[in-house]
Structure formats: structure tokens, C-alpha cells
């Protein structure tokens, strides 16, 4: 599955309440900054959209009530 398929499977209300960051699977220290998912979707990077999803992690932020997606990709 690629990043586009994963994001397309998310419902709109989930996208409104989520942050996303991308990390290279082979080098997890190489990652993007976390940004609101809706903001990232305004101008997504084609290379990342086409990248294969190896795994992803979801954490909740209890203080602010949003979900944090870390998506590990291979390009």
C-alpha cells in the first residue's frame, strides 16, 4: 500500500483531528516535522504520496485531543 491509499482510506473527520509525520523506514531518524494532516494535504509531495507504507504508528495527545500518525515509508 502506498501513502495515497492510506490517506484516502481515512474519513474526513479523522483527517481534521490528526497530525502526520513521515519517517524513512531504513533510517527512522530521518523524518519530517509533524504538521496537521489537512494542512499537509493542501500541497502534498508526490514522492511521499507514491512511497510504500511499511508500517505506521498512532499516538494520542491527551492534552489537545488529536491523533499523531507516524508513517514509516520506503521510497
Backbone as JSON Lines, residues from 0, in Angstrom:
{"i":0,"aa":"X","n":[0.85,-1.16,0.0],"ca":[0.0,0.0,0.0],"c":[0.91,1.24,0.0]}
{"i":1,"aa":"X","n":[0.49,2.25,-0.73],"ca":[1.25,3.5,-0.72],"c":[0.56,4.52,0.18]}
{"i":2,"aa":"X","n":[1.22,5.64,0.39],"ca":[0.71,6.68,1.29],"c":[-0.64,7.21,0.8]}
{"i":3,"aa":"X","n":[-0.79,7.38,-0.51],"ca":[-2.05,7.88,-1.05],"c":[-3.21,6.97,-0.63]}
{"i":4,"aa":"X","n":[-3.04,5.66,-0.76],"ca":[-4.11,4.72,-0.4],"c":[-4.44,4.79,1.09]}
{"i":5,"aa":"X","n":[-3.42,4.91,1.92],"ca":[-3.65,5.0,3.37],"c":[-4.43,6.26,3.7]}
{"i":6,"aa":"X","n":[-4.03,7.39,3.15],"ca":[-4.72,8.65,3.45],"c":[-6.12,8.69,2.86]}
{"i":7,"aa":"X","n":[-6.31,8.08,1.7],"ca":[-7.64,8.05,1.08],"c":[-8.62,7.21,1.9]}
{"i":8,"aa":"X","n":[-8.1,6.24,2.67],"ca":[-8.96,5.39,3.48],"c":[-9.45,6.08,4.76]}
{"i":9,"aa":"X","n":[-8.84,7.2,5.11],"ca":[-9.23,7.91,6.33],"c":[-10.48,8.75,6.08]}
{"i":10,"aa":"X","n":[-11.36,8.76,7.05],"ca":[-12.55,9.61,6.96],"c":[-12.15,11.06,7.17]}
{"i":11,"aa":"X","n":[-12.96,11.97,6.66],"ca":[-12.66,13.4,6.74],"c":[-12.54,13.91,8.17]}
{"i":12,"aa":"X","n":[-13.42,13.43,9.06],"ca":[-13.34,13.92,10.45],"c":[-12.06,13.44,11.14]}
{"i":13,"aa":"X","n":[-11.53,12.3,10.73],"ca":[-10.25,11.84,11.26],"c":[-9.12,12.73,10.75]}
{"i":14,"aa":"X","n":[-9.18,13.11,9.49],"ca":[-8.15,13.98,8.91],"c":[-8.12,15.35,9.59]}
{"i":15,"aa":"X","n":[-9.28,15.82,10.05],"ca":[-9.35,17.13,10.7],"c":[-8.68,17.13,12.07]}
{"i":16,"aa":"X","n":[-8.6,15.98,12.69],"ca":[-8.12,15.89,14.06],"c":[-6.8,15.14,14.17]}
{"i":17,"aa":"X","n":[-6.0,15.16,13.11],"ca":[-4.77,14.37,13.1],"c":[-3.57,15.19,12.63]}
{"i":18,"aa":"X","n":[-2.44,14.83,13.18],"ca":[-1.15,15.34,12.73],"c":[-0.41,14.18,12.09]}
{"i":19,"aa":"X","n":[0.49,14.49,11.18],"ca":[1.22,13.43,10.49],"c":[2.7,13.8,10.4]}
{"i":20,"aa":"X","n":[3.54,12.78,10.48],"ca":[4.95,12.93,10.18],"c":[5.37,11.66,9.43]}
{"i":21,"aa":"X","n":[6.33,11.82,8.55],"ca":[6.81,10.71,7.75],"c":[8.25,10.41,8.15]}
{"i":22,"aa":"X","n":[8.57,9.13,8.25],"ca":[9.92,8.7,8.6],"c":[10.38,7.65,7.6]}
{"i":23,"aa":"X","n":[11.63,7.71,7.24],"ca":[12.2,6.69,6.37],"c":[12.35,5.4,7.18]}
{"i":24,"aa":"X","n":[11.87,4.29,6.67],"ca":[11.89,3.03,7.4],"c":[13.32,2.6,7.72]}
{"i":25,"aa":"X","n":[14.22,2.71,6.75],"ca":[15.6,2.28,6.96],"c":[16.38,3.23,7.85]}
{"i":26,"aa":"X","n":[15.95,4.49,7.9],"ca":[16.64,5.5,8.71],"c":[15.59,6.28,9.49]}
{"i":27,"aa":"X","n":[15.05,5.72,10.58],"ca":[13.95,6.38,11.3],"c":[14.29,7.76,11.85]}
{"i":28,"aa":"X","n":[15.57,8.08,11.97],"ca":[15.93,9.42,12.42],"c":[15.71,10.46,11.34]}
{"i":29,"aa":"X","n":[15.56,10.03,10.1],"ca":[15.22,10.95,9.0],"c":[13.71,11.03,8.93]}
{"i":30,"aa":"X","n":[13.18,12.12,9.42],"ca":[11.72,12.28,9.42],"c":[11.34,13.73,9.2]}
{"i":31,"aa":"X","n":[10.13,13.91,8.77],"ca":[9.61,15.26,8.57],"c":[9.11,15.79,9.91]}
{"i":32,"aa":"X","n":[8.86,17.07,9.97],"ca":[8.21,17.64,11.15],"c":[6.75,17.23,11.14]}
{"i":33,"aa":"X","n":[6.15,17.18,12.32],"ca":[4.72,16.87,12.37],"c":[3.93,18.12,12.01]}
{"i":34,"aa":"X","n":[2.95,17.92,11.16],"ca":[2.08,19.01,10.71],"c":[0.64,18.5,10.71]}
{"i":35,"aa":"X","n":[-0.34,19.4,10.82],"ca":[-1.73,18.96,10.7],"c":[-1.95,18.28,9.34]}
{"i":36,"aa":"X","n":[-2.61,17.15,9.36],"ca":[-2.81,16.37,8.13],"c":[-3.55,17.18,7.08]}
{"i":37,"aa":"X","n":[-4.6,17.9,7.46],"ca":[-5.33,18.72,6.48],"c":[-4.43,19.76,5.84]}
{"i":38,"aa":"X","n":[-3.51,20.32,6.61],"ca":[-2.57,21.31,6.08],"c":[-1.61,20.66,5.08]}
{"i":39,"aa":"X","n":[-1.11,19.47,5.42],"ca":[-0.19,18.76,4.52],"c":[-0.89,18.39,3.22]}
{"i":40,"aa":"X","n":[-2.17,18.04,3.29],"ca":[-2.91,17.62,2.11],"c":[-3.19,18.75,1.12]}
{"i":41,"aa":"X","n":[-3.03,20.0,1.54],"ca":[-3.22,21.13,0.63],"c":[-2.21,21.07,-0.51]}
{"i":42,"aa":"X","n":[-0.97,20.75,-0.17],"ca":[0.09,20.67,-1.17],"c":[0.99,19.46,-0.88]}
{"i":43,"aa":"X","n":[0.45,18.25,-1.1],"ca":[1.23,17.05,-0.77],"c":[2.4,16.85,-1.73]}
{"i":44,"aa":"X","n":[3.44,16.23,-1.25],"ca":[4.59,15.93,-2.09],"c":[4.33,14.62,-2.82]}
{"i":45,"aa":"X","n":[4.46,14.64,-4.15],"ca":[4.19,13.45,-4.95],"c":[5.07,12.27,-4.58]}
{"i":46,"aa":"X","n":[6.33,12.53,-4.27],"ca":[7.23,11.43,-3.91],"c":[6.74,10.7,-2.67]}
{"i":47,"aa":"X","n":[6.25,11.46,-1.69],"ca":[5.74,10.83,-0.47],"c":[4.43,10.12,-0.74]}
{"i":48,"aa":"X","n":[3.54,10.7,-1.52],"ca":[2.26,10.05,-1.83],"c":[2.46,8.69,-2.51]}
{"i":49,"aa":"X","n":[3.48,8.58,-3.33],"ca":[3.75,7.33,-4.05],"c":[4.62,6.35,-3.27]}
{"i":50,"aa":"X","n":[5.16,6.78,-2.13],"ca":[6.04,5.91,-1.33],"c":[5.24,4.78,-0.69]}
{"i":51,"aa":"X","n":[5.88,3.64,-0.54],"ca":[5.27,2.47,0.09],"c":[5.24,2.64,1.6]}
{"i":52,"aa":"X","n":[4.09,2.32,2.19],"ca":[3.95,2.36,3.64],"c":[4.45,1.02,4.19]}
{"i":53,"aa":"X","n":[5.47,1.07,5.03],"ca":[5.98,-0.14,5.65],"c":[5.19,-0.44,6.92]}
{"i":54,"aa":"X","n":[5.0,0.58,7.74],"ca":[4.17,0.47,8.93],"c":[3.81,1.89,9.37]}
{"i":55,"aa":"X","n":[2.85,1.99,10.29],"ca":[2.54,3.3,10.85],"c":[2.18,3.14,12.32]}
{"i":56,"aa":"X","n":[2.34,4.22,13.04],"ca":[2.09,4.24,14.47],"c":[1.12,5.37,14.76]}
{"i":57,"aa":"X","n":[0.23,5.16,15.69],"ca":[-0.75,6.18,16.07],"c":[-0.64,6.41,17.57]}
{"i":58,"aa":"X","n":[-0.46,7.66,17.95],"ca":[-0.44,8.05,19.36],"c":[-1.5,9.11,19.57]}
{"i":59,"aa":"X","n":[-2.03,9.18,20.78],"ca":[-3.0,10.23,21.09],"c":[-2.34,11.27,21.99]}
{"i":60,"aa":"X","n":[-2.72,12.5,21.79],"ca":[-2.27,13.58,22.65],"c":[-3.43,13.93,23.57]}
{"i":61,"aa":"X","n":[-3.31,13.56,24.82],"ca":[-4.42,13.75,25.77],"c":[-4.68,15.21,26.08]}
{"i":62,"aa":"X","n":[-3.65,16.06,25.97],"ca":[-3.82,17.48,26.29],"c":[-4.63,18.21,25.23]}
{"i":63,"aa":"X","n":[-4.41,17.87,23.97],"ca":[-5.05,18.61,22.88],"c":[-6.1,17.8,22.14]}
{"i":64,"aa":"X","n":[-6.16,16.5,22.35],"ca":[-7.2,15.67,21.76],"c":[-7.01,15.34,20.29]}
{"i":65,"aa":"X","n":[-5.79,15.32,19.81],"ca":[-5.58,14.94,18.42],"c":[-4.78,13.65,18.34]}
{"i":66,"aa":"X","n":[-4.79,13.04,17.16],"ca":[-4.03,11.82,16.89],"c":[-2.75,12.19,16.16]}
{"i":67,"aa":"X","n":[-1.68,11.51,16.48],"ca":[-0.39,11.73,15.82],"c":[-0.04,10.46,15.05]}
{"i":68,"aa":"X","n":[-0.01,10.58,13.72],"ca":[0.35,9.46,12.86],"c":[1.82,9.58,12.48]}
{"i":69,"aa":"X","n":[2.58,8.55,12.74],"ca":[3.94,8.46,12.21],"c":[3.89,7.35,11.17]}
{"i":70,"aa":"X","n":[4.16,7.73,9.93],"ca":[4.09,6.78,8.82],"c":[5.5,6.48,8.36]}
{"i":71,"aa":"X","n":[5.9,5.22,8.46],"ca":[7.22,4.8,8.02],"c":[7.12,4.39,6.55]}
{"i":72,"aa":"X","n":[7.96,5.0,5.72],"ca":[7.86,4.79,4.28],"c":[9.18,4.3,3.71]}
{"i":73,"aa":"X","n":[9.08,3.7,2.53],"ca":[10.24,3.33,1.73],"c":[9.99,3.9,0.34]}
{"i":74,"aa":"X","n":[10.98,4.59,-0.17],"ca":[10.81,5.23,-1.47],"c":[11.53,4.46,-2.56]}
